[in-house]
PDB file of C-alpha atoms in Angstrom:
ATOM      1  CA  MET A 139     188.075 250.510 102.646  1.00 64.00           C
ATOM      2  CA  LYS A 140     190.988 252.964 102.740  1.00 78.00           C
ATOM      3  CA  ASP A 141     193.592 252.749  99.957  1.00 84.00           C
ATOM      4  CA  ILE A 142     196.464 251.457 102.048  1.00 85.00           C
ATOM      5  CA  LYS A 143     194.248 248.806 103.746  1.00 85.00           C
ATOM      6  CA  ARG A 144     192.840 247.848 100.331  1.00 85.00           C
ATOM      7  CA  LYS A 145     196.304 247.306  98.987  1.00 86.00           C
ATOM      8  CA  ILE A 146     197.400 245.232 101.985  1.00 89.00           C
ATOM      9  CA  PHE A 147     194.232 243.208 101.921  1.00 88.00           C
ATOM     10  CA  SER A 148     194.575 242.625  98.168  1.00 88.00           C
ATOM     11  CA  GLY A 149     198.050 241.209  98.735  1.00 88.00           C
ATOM     12  CA  ILE A 150     196.772 238.924 101.506  1.00 89.00           C
ATOM     13  CA  LEU A 151     193.953 237.799  99.247  1.00 87.00           C
ATOM     14  CA  GLY A 152     196.429 237.009  96.501  1.00 86.00           C
ATOM     15  CA  PHE A 153     198.637 235.074  98.933  1.00 89.00           C
ATOM     16  CA  PHE A 154     195.807 232.819 100.048  1.00 87.00           C
ATOM     17  CA  THR A 155     194.448 232.480  96.527  1.00 85.00           C
ATOM     18  CA  GLY A 156     197.938 231.334  95.411  1.00 84.00           C
ATOM     19  CA  ILE A 157     198.122 228.801  98.239  1.00 86.00           C
ATOM     20  CA  CYS A 158     194.738 227.453  97.314  1.00 82.00           C
ATOM     21  CA  ASN A 159     195.639 227.223  93.597  1.00 80.00           C
ATOM     22  CA  GLY A 160     198.969 225.639  94.348  1.00 78.00           C
ATOM     23  CA  LEU A 161     197.561 222.997  96.747  1.00 79.00           C
ATOM     24  CA  PHE A 162     194.409 222.108  94.841  1.00 77.00           C
ATOM     25  CA  GLY A 163     195.268 223.051  91.227  1.00 69.00           C
ATOM     26  CA  ALA A 164     192.353 225.418  91.208  1.00 69.00           C
ATOM     27  CA  GLY A 165     189.683 226.887  93.431  1.00 68.00           C
ATOM     28  CA  GLY A 166     190.993 230.426  93.626  1.00 73.00           C
ATOM     29  CA  GLY A 167     187.824 231.705  92.176  1.00 76.00           C
ATOM     30  CA  ILE A 168     185.882 230.391  95.112  1.00 81.00           C
ATOM     31  CA  ILE A 169     187.955 232.697  97.358  1.00 83.00           C
ATOM     32  CA  VAL A 170     188.436 235.646  95.007  1.00 87.00           C
ATOM     33  CA  VAL A 171     185.050 236.291  93.554  1.00 88.00           C
ATOM     34  CA  PRO A 172     183.099 236.597  96.778  1.00 88.00           C
ATOM     35  CA  THR A 173     185.894 238.638  98.323  1.00 88.00           C
ATOM     36  CA  LEU A 174     186.067 241.022  95.454  1.00 90.00           C
ATOM     37  CA  ILE A 175     182.258 241.530  95.632  1.00 90.00           C
ATOM     38  CA  HIS A 176     181.694 241.722  99.361  1.00 88.00           C
ATOM     39  CA  VAL A 177     184.938 243.221 100.663  1.00 87.00           C
ATOM     40  CA  LEU A 178     186.447 245.146  97.745  1.00 88.00           C
ATOM     41  CA  ASP A 179     183.047 246.279  96.441  1.00 88.00           C
ATOM     42  CA  LEU A 180     183.364 245.184  92.805  1.00 91.00           C
ATOM     43  CA  LYS A 181     180.254 244.489  90.759  1.00 92.00           C
ATOM     44  CA  GLU A 182     179.447 240.844  89.963  1.00 89.00           C
ATOM     45  CA  HIS A 183     180.595 240.918  86.330  1.00 90.00           C
ATOM     46  CA  GLU A 184     183.656 242.924  87.190  1.00 93.00           C
ATOM     47  CA  ALA A 185     184.558 240.518  89.979  1.00 90.00           C
ATOM     48  CA  HIS A 186     184.294 237.398  87.782  1.00 88.00           C
ATOM     49  CA  ALA A 187     186.420 239.003  84.949  1.00 90.00           C
ATOM     50  CA  THR A 188     188.939 240.352  87.509  1.00 91.00           C
ATOM     51  CA  ALA A 189     189.179 236.937  89.199  1.00 89.00           C
ATOM     52  CA  LEU A 190     190.186 235.310  85.905  1.00 86.00           C
ATOM     53  CA  ALA A 191     192.941 237.927  85.405  1.00 89.00           C
ATOM     54  CA  ILE A 192     194.183 237.318  88.950  1.00 88.00           C
ATOM     55  CA  ILE A 193     194.090 233.471  88.666  1.00 87.00           C
ATOM     56  CA  PHE A 194     195.760 233.356  85.270  1.00 88.00           C
ATOM     57  CA  PRO A 195     199.411 234.176  86.407  1.00 88.00           C
ATOM     58  CA  ILE A 196     198.981 232.165  89.535  1.00 86.00           C
ATOM     59  CA  SER A 197     197.880 229.167  87.452  1.00 84.00           C
ATOM     60  CA  VAL A 198     200.800 229.562  85.072  1.00 88.00           C
ATOM     61  CA  VAL A 199     203.265 229.539  88.012  1.00 87.00           C
ATOM     62  CA  SER A 200     201.614 226.489  89.502  1.00 84.00           C
ATOM     63  CA  ALA A 201     201.483 224.706  86.110  1.00 86.00           C
ATOM     64  CA  ILE A 202     205.249 225.252  85.661  1.00 90.00           C
ATOM     65  CA  ILE A 203     206.007 223.814  89.055  1.00 89.00           C
ATOM     66  CA  TYR A 204     203.693 220.847  88.409  1.00 86.00           C
ATOM     67  CA  TYR A 205     205.392 220.348  85.025  1.00 90.00           C
ATOM     68  CA  ARG A 206     208.845 220.395  86.540  1.00 93.00           C
ATOM     69  CA  ASN A 207     207.711 217.709  89.053  1.00 92.00           C
ATOM     70  CA  GLY A 208     206.230 215.571  86.248  1.00 90.00           C
ATOM     71  CA  ILE A 209     202.674 215.510  87.734  1.00 87.00           C
ATOM     72  CA  TYR A 210     200.781 215.645  84.427  1.00 86.00           C
ATOM     73  CA  ASP A 211     198.641 213.210  82.467  1.00 88.00           C
ATOM     74  CA  TRP A 212     199.218 214.502  78.955  1.00 86.00           C
ATOM     75  CA  ASN A 213     196.571 212.331  77.416  1.00 89.00           C
ATOM     76  CA  ILE A 214     193.932 214.150  79.390  1.00 92.00           C
ATOM     77  CA  ILE A 215     195.434 217.683  79.212  1.00 89.00           C
ATOM     78  CA  TYR A 216     194.936 218.109  75.472  1.00 88.00           C
ATOM     79  CA  LYS A 217     191.359 216.965  75.453  1.00 92.00           C
ATOM     80  CA  VAL A 218     190.217 218.967  78.498  1.00 91.00           C
ATOM     81  CA  ALA A 219     192.218 222.068  77.384  1.00 90.00           C
ATOM     82  CA  LEU A 220     190.533 222.005  73.969  1.00 94.00           C
ATOM     83  CA  GLY A 221     187.020 221.770  75.603  1.00 94.00           C
ATOM     84  CA  GLY A 222     188.047 224.392  78.113  1.00 90.00           C
ATOM     85  CA  ILE A 223     189.157 226.831  75.421  1.00 92.00           C
ATOM     86  CA  ILE A 224     185.847 226.352  73.666  1.00 95.00           C
ATOM     87  CA  GLY A 225     183.891 226.697  76.899  1.00 93.00           C
ATOM     88  CA  SER A 226     185.831 229.802  77.952  1.00 90.00           C
ATOM     89  CA  ILE A 227     184.997 231.557  74.725  1.00 93.00           C
ATOM     90  CA  ILE A 228     181.286 230.738  75.150  1.00 94.00           C
ATOM     91  CA  GLY A 229     181.304 231.557  78.919  1.00 90.00           C
ATOM     92  CA  SER A 230     183.117 234.885  78.595  1.00 89.00           C
ATOM     93  CA  ARG A 231     180.651 235.982  75.866  1.00 91.00           C
ATOM     94  CA  LEU A 232     177.710 234.879  78.004  1.00 91.00           C
ATOM     95  CA  LEU A 233     178.998 236.861  81.055  1.00 87.00           C
ATOM     96  CA  GLY A 234     177.939 240.190  79.578  1.00 86.00           C
ATOM     97  CA  LYS A 235     174.482 238.787  78.782  1.00 91.00           C
ATOM     98  CA  ILE A 236     173.596 237.388  82.170  1.00 91.00           C
ATOM     99  CA  SER A 237     172.151 239.598  84.882  1.00 92.00           C
ATOM    100  CA  SER A 238     174.096 239.956  88.129  1.00 89.00           C
ATOM    101  CA  TYR A 239     171.235 238.225  89.877  1.00 93.00           C
ATOM    102  CA  TRP A 240     171.464 235.042  87.762  1.00 93.00           C
ATOM    103  CA  LEU A 241     175.274 235.150  87.655  1.00 89.00           C
ATOM    104  CA  ARG A 242     175.303 235.107  91.472  1.00 88.00           C
ATOM    105  CA  LYS A 243     172.843 232.261  91.557  1.00 92.00           C
ATOM    106  CA  ILE A 244     174.649 230.141  89.011  1.00 91.00           C
ATOM    107  CA  PHE A 245     178.022 230.750  90.684  1.00 86.00           C
ATOM    108  CA  SER A 246     176.471 229.861  94.063  1.00 89.00           C
ATOM    109  CA  ILE A 247     175.142 226.631  92.755  1.00 92.00           C
ATOM    110  CA  PHE A 248     178.543 225.674  91.311  1.00 86.00           C
ATOM    111  CA  MET A 249     180.206 226.439  94.638  1.00 84.00           C
ATOM    112  CA  ILE A 250     177.673 224.284  96.512  1.00 90.00           C
ATOM    113  CA  LEU A 251     178.047 221.474  94.051  1.00 89.00           C
ATOM    114  CA  ALA A 252     181.819 221.620  94.276  1.00 81.00           C
ATOM    115  CA  ALA A 253     181.700 221.622  98.083  1.00 82.00           C
ATOM    116  CA  LEU A 254     179.253 218.642  98.103  1.00 90.00           C
ATOM    117  CA  ARG A 255     181.435 216.688  95.675  1.00 84.00           C
ATOM    118  CA  MET A 256     184.493 217.199  97.793  1.00 79.00           C
ATOM    119  CA  ILE A 257     182.634 216.211 100.948  1.00 89.00           C
ATOM    120  CA  ILE A 258     180.880 213.081  99.602  1.00 85.00           C
TER     121      ILE A 258
END
């Protein structure tokens, strides 16, 4: 993909990822990771790490807006956030130890389970 097209496409990808994150509170990775791999030609590990860096500022903005609108359950936030921090430390360390093949399979399974959960 040529450089100018790549930049334009990246901005469009960011826009749709932001909409998804703002509407659903998450889910940007479902859009970003496959697009980074199949359209922008990043390697599996690089795409997953890059997706987190992309989604972080988007999530911060969404979280601020949700906070201003008072849409939080603080009793759950602390518990899930603590578990999420521990899980993210373990997951990010495991990323470098899992082959691209298995990373793709595991991510695909999570995507399918999430889709089924939302449909059922």
